[in-house]
Short mmCIF file of C-alpha atoms in Angstrom, two decimals:
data_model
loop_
_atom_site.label_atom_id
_atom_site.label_comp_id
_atom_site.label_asym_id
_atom_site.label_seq_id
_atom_site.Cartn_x
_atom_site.Cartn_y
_atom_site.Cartn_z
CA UNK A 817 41.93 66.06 -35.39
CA UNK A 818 44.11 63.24 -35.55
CA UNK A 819 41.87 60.67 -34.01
CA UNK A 820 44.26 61.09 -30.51
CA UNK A 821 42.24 63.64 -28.64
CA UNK A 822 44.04 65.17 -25.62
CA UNK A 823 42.36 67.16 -22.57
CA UNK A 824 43.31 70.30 -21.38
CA UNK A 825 45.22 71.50 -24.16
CA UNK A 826 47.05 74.23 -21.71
CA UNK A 827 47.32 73.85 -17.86
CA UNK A 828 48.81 76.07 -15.57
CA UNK A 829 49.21 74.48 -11.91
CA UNK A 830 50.96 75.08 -8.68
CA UNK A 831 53.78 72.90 -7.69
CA UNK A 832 51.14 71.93 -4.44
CA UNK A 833 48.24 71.07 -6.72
CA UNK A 834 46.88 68.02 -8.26
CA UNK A 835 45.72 67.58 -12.15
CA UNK A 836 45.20 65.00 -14.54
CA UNK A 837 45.95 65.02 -18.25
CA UNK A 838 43.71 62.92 -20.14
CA UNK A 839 44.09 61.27 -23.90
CA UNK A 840 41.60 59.32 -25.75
CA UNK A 841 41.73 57.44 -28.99
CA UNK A 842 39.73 55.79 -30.69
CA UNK A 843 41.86 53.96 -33.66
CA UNK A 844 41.72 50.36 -32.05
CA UNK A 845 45.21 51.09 -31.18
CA UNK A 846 45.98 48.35 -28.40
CA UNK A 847 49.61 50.28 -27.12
CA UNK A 848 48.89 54.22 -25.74
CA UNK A 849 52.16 56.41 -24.88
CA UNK A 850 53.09 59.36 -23.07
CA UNK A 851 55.85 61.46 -24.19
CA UNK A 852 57.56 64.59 -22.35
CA UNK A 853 58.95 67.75 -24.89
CA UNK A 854 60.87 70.65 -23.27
CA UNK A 855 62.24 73.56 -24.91
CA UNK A 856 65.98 72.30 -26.58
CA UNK A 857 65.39 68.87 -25.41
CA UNK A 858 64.40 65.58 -27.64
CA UNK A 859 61.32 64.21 -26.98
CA UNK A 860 61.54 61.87 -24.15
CA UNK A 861 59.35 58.59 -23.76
CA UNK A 862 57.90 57.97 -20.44
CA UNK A 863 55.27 55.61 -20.38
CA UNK A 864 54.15 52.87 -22.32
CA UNK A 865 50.94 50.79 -22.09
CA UNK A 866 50.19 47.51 -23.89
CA UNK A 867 46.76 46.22 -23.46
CA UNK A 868 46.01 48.57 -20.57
CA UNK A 869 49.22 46.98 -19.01
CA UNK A 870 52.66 49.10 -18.10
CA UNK A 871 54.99 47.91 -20.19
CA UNK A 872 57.75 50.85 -19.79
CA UNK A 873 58.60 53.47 -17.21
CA UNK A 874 61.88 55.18 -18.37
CA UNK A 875 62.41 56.29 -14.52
CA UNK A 876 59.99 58.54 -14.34
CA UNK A 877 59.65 60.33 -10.89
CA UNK A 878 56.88 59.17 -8.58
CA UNK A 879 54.58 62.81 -9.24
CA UNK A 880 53.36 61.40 -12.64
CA UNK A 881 51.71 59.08 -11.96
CA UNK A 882 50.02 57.23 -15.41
CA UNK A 883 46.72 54.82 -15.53
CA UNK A 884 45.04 53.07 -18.59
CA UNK A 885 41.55 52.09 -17.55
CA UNK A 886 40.76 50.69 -21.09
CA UNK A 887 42.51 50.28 -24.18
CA UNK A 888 41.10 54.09 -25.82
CA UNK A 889 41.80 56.26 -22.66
CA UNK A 890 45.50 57.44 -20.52
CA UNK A 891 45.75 59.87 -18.06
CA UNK A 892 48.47 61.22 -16.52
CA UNK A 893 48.01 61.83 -12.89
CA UNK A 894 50.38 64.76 -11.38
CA UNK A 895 50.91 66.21 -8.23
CA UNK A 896 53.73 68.19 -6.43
CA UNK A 897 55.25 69.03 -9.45
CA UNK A 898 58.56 71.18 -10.13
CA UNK A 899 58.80 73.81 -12.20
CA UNK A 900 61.35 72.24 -14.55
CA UNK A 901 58.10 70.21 -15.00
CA UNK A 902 56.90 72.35 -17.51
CA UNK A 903 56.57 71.27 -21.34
CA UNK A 904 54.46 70.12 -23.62
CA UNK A 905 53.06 66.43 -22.71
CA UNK A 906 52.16 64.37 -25.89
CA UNK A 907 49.98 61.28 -26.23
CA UNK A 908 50.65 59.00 -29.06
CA UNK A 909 48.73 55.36 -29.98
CA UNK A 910 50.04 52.75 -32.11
CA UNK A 911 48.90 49.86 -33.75
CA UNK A 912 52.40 48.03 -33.89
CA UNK A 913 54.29 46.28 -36.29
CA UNK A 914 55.85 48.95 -39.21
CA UNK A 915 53.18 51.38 -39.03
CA UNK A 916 53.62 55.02 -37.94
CA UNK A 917 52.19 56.19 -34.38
CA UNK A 918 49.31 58.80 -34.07
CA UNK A 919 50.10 61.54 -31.83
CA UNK A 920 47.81 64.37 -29.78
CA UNK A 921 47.90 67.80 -30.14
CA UNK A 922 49.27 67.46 -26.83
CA UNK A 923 48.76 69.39 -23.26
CA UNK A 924 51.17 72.95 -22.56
CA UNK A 925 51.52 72.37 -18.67
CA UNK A 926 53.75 75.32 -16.49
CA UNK A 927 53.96 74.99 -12.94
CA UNK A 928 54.45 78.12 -11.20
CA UNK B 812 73.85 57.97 -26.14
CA UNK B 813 71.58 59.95 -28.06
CA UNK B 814 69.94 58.38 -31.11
CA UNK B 815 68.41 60.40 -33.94
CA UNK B 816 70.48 63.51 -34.50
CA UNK B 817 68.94 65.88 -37.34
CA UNK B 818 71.33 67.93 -39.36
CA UNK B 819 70.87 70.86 -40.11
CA UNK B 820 69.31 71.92 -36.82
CA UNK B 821 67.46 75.09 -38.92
CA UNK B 822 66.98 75.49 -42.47
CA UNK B 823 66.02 78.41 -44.26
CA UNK B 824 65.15 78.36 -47.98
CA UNK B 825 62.43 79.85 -50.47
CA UNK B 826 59.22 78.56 -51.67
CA UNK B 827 59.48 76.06 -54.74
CA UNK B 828 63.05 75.11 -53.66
CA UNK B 829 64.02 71.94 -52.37
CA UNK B 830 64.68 70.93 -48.10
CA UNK B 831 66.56 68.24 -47.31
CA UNK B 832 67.14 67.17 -43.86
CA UNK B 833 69.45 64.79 -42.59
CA UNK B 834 69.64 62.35 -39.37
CA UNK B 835 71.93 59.46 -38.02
CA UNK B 836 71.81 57.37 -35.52
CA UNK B 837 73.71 54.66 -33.46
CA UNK B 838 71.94 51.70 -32.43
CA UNK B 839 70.63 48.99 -35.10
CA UNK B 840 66.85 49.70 -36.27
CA UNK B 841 63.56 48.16 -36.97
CA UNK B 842 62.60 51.28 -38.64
CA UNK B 843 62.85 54.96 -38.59
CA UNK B 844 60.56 57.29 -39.62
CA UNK B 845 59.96 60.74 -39.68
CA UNK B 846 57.37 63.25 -38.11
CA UNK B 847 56.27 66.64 -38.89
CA UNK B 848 55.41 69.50 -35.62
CA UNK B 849 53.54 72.44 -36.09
CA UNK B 850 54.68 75.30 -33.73
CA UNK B 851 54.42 73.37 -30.16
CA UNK B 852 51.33 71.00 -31.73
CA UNK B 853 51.08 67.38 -32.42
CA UNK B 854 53.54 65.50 -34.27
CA UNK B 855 52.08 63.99 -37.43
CA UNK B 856 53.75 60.89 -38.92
CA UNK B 857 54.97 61.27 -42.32
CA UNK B 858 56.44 58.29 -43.49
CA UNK B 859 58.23 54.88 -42.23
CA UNK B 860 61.16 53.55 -43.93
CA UNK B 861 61.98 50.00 -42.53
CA UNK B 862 65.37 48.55 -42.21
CA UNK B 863 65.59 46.26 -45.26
CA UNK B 864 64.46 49.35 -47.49
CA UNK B 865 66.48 52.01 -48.78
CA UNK B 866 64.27 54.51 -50.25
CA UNK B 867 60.69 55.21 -50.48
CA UNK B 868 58.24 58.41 -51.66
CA UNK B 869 55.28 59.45 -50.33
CA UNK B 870 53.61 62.37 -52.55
CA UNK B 871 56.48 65.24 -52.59
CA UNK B 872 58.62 63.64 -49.94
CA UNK B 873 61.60 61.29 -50.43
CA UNK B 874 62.92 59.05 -48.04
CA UNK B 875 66.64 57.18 -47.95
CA UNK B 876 67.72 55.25 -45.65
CA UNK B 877 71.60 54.05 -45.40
CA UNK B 878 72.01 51.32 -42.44
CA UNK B 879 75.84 50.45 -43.32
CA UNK B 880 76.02 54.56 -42.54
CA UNK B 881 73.62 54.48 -39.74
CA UNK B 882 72.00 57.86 -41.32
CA UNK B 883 68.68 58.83 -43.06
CA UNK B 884 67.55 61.42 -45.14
CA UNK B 885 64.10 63.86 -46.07
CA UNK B 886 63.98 65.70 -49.21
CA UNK B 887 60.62 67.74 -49.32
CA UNK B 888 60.55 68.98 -52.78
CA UNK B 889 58.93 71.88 -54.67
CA UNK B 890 58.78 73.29 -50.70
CA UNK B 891 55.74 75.32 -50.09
CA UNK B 892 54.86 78.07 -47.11
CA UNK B 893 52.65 75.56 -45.43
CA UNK B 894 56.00 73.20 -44.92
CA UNK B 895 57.14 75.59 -42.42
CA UNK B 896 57.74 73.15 -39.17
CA UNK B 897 59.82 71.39 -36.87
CA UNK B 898 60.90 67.88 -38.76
CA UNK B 899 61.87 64.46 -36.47
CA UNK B 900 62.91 61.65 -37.12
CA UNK B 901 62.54 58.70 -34.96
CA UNK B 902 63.96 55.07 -34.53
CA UNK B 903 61.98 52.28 -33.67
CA UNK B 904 64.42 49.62 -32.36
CA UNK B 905 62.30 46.58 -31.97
CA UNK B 906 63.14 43.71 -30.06
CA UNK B 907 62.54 44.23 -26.63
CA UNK B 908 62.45 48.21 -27.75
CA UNK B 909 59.43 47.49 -29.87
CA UNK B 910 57.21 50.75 -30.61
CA UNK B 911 59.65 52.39 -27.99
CA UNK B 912 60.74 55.79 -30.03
CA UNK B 913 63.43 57.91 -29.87
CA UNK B 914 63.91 60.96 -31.27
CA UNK B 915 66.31 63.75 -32.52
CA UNK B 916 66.31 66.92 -31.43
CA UNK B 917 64.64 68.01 -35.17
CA UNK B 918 65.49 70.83 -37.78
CA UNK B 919 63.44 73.75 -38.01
CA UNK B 920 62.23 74.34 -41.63
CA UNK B 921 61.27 78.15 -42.72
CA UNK B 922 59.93 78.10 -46.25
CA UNK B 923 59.70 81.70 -47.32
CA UNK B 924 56.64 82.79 -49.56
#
């Protein structure tokens, strides 16, 4: 374990369903990500809290849907997704400055 | 624009023998630094090289970074079986940008036993 802990670790969902991905860390981290990686494609940032506040949304469509209740937990809401949705959805923490970030193990989602 | 392009996108080479892995990049830097991904797992961070540095080790890994050439490079020596993995690297522009990272599309390292 990495101390980034990431719930379910596969999900397989219709595109009229609702799910939540869920990431918790417990480093005393004070910025949480979420990151999208599909097959050939570099791993995109999409969200970024600071403090529990959203501090970046690199125009991510309107079915994720991200919340930060505290400072150790991120979910990522999702409904009515596509099925070019699918890939793997990584969590990562940070503590700032020059240090390295601490990723999940992250969740496999398909939509069929 | 793309920042963080790995070179070679797949290397193959045997165990004991040396990898080294190569990215650029466009955009000025805080830092870059490189990660290591298991077979569709976690990325684990390796090592951080910031801008004002131009080398640093970390156990059998060796880290250059070039900012007049806008490129970085990983040499993993001695490689072992276990080194088998996808390898990123990752800029960290700061600024505005801070802890905002982007990353190449990774080489895939296959160390054969």
């Amino acid at each position: 374990e990495t101390g980034v802990t990431q719930t379910p670790r596969h999900l397989v969902m219709g595109m009229t369903n609702k799910k939540s991905l869920k990431c918790e860390q417990h480093l005393g981290h004070n910025a949480m990500y979420w990151y999208k990686q599909s097959a050939k494609k570099p791993l995109e940032l999409m969200f970024v809290y600071n403090f529990k506040e959203q501090t970046e949304n690199n125009s991510v469509p309107s079915r994720f849907s991200p919340e930060c209740p505290n400072s150790s937990h991120l979910f990522l809401h999702l409904h009515t997704l596509q099925p070019e949705d699918s890939a793997l959805y990584l969590c990562a923490s940070g503590g700032g400055g020059n240090y390295g970030y601490t990723f999940g193990s992250g969740t496999r989602l398909t939509v069929v | 624009s793309q920042q963080g392009e790995e070179d070679p996108q797949a290397l193959s080479i045997q165990e004991g023998e040396n990898a080294t892995m190569n990215c650029s990049y466009k955009t000025s830097i805080n830092n870059l630094q490189w990660y290591r991904q298991n077979s569709g797992r976690g990325l684990v961070h390796l090592i951080l090289i910031r801008s004002n540095e131009r080398e640093k080790h970390s156990g059998r890994l060796r880290v250059t970074l070039d900012t007049s050439k806008k490129s970085s490079s990983l040499l993993i020596t001695a490689s072992r079986a276990a080194d088998t993995a996808s390898y990123f690297c990752a800029t960290d522009r700061g600024g505005t940008s801070y802890g905002k990272l982007t990353f190449g599309q990774g080489t895939i390292l296959t160390v054969h036993p």
